[in-house]
Short mmCIF file of C-alpha atoms in Angstrom, two decimals:
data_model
loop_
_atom_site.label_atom_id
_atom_site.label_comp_id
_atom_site.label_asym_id
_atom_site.label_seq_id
_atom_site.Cartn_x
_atom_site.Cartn_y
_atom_site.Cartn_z
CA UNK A 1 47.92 111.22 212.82
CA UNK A 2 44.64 109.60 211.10
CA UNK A 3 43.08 111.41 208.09
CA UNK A 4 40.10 110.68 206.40
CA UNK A 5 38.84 112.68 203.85
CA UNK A 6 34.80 113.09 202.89
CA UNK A 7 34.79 113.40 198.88
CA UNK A 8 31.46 113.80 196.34
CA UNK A 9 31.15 110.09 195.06
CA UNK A 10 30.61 111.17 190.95
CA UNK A 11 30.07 107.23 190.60
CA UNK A 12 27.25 106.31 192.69
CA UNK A 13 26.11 109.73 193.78
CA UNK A 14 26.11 111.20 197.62
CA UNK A 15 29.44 111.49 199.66
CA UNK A 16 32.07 108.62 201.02
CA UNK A 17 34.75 108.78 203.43
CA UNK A 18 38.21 107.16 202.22
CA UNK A 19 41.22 106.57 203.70
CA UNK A 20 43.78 108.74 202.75
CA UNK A 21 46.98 105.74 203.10
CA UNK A 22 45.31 103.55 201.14
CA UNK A 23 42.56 105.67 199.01
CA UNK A 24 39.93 102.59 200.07
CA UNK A 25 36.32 103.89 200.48
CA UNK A 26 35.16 103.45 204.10
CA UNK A 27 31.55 104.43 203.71
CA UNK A 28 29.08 105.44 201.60
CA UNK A 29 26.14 108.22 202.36
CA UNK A 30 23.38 109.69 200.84
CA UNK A 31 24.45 113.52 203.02
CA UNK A 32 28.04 115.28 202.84
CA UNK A 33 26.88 115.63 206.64
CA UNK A 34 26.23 111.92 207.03
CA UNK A 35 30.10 111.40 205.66
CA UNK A 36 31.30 113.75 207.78
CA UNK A 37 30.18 112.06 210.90
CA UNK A 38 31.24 108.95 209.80
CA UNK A 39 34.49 109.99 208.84
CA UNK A 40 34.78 111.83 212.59
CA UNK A 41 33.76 109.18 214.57
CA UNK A 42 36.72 106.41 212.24
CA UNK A 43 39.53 109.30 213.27
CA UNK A 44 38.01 109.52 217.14
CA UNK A 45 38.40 105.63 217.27
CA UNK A 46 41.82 105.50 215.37
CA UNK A 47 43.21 107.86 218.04
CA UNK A 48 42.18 111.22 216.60
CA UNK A 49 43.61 113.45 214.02
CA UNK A 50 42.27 115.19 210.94
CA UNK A 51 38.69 114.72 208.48
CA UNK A 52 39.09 116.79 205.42
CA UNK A 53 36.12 117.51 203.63
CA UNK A 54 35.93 118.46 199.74
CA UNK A 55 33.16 120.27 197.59
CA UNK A 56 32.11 118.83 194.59
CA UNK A 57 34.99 120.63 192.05
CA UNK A 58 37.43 118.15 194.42
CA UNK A 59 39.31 120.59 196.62
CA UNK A 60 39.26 121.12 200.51
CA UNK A 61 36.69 123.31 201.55
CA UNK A 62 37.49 122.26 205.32
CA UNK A 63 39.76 120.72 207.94
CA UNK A 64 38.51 119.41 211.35
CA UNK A 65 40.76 118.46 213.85
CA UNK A 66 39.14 115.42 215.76
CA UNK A 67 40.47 114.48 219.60
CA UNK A 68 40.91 110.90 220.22
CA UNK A 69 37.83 109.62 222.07
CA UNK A 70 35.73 106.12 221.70
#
């Protein structure tokens, strides 16, 4: 199952998406929402599974489960 998880970028302000096998940022957004759809639509091509987003103190504040899609 993919995960991605949507995490407050303290560096360079707004919200990314990284991988959570390798910890690589996948994207960069000015929105927590923007991030979120990015992340969804990486799991929905990878086959579906799981976007975990995080507040801005660094802990889950959500799961969404994502079917696999195009």
């Amino acid at each position: 199952m993919t995960e991605r998880h949507v995490v407050p970028d303290h560096g360079g302000g707004g919200w990314k998406v990284i991988g959570s096998s390798t910890g690589a940022t996948e994207s960069r957004t000015t929105t927590q929402a923007g991030a979120i759809a990015d992340a969804e639509y990486e799991v929905r091509r990878a086959g579906g599974g799981e976007v975990l987003i995080h507040g801005l103190d660094g802990k889950v504040n959500d799961k969404r489960k994502v079917e696999p899609g195009t």
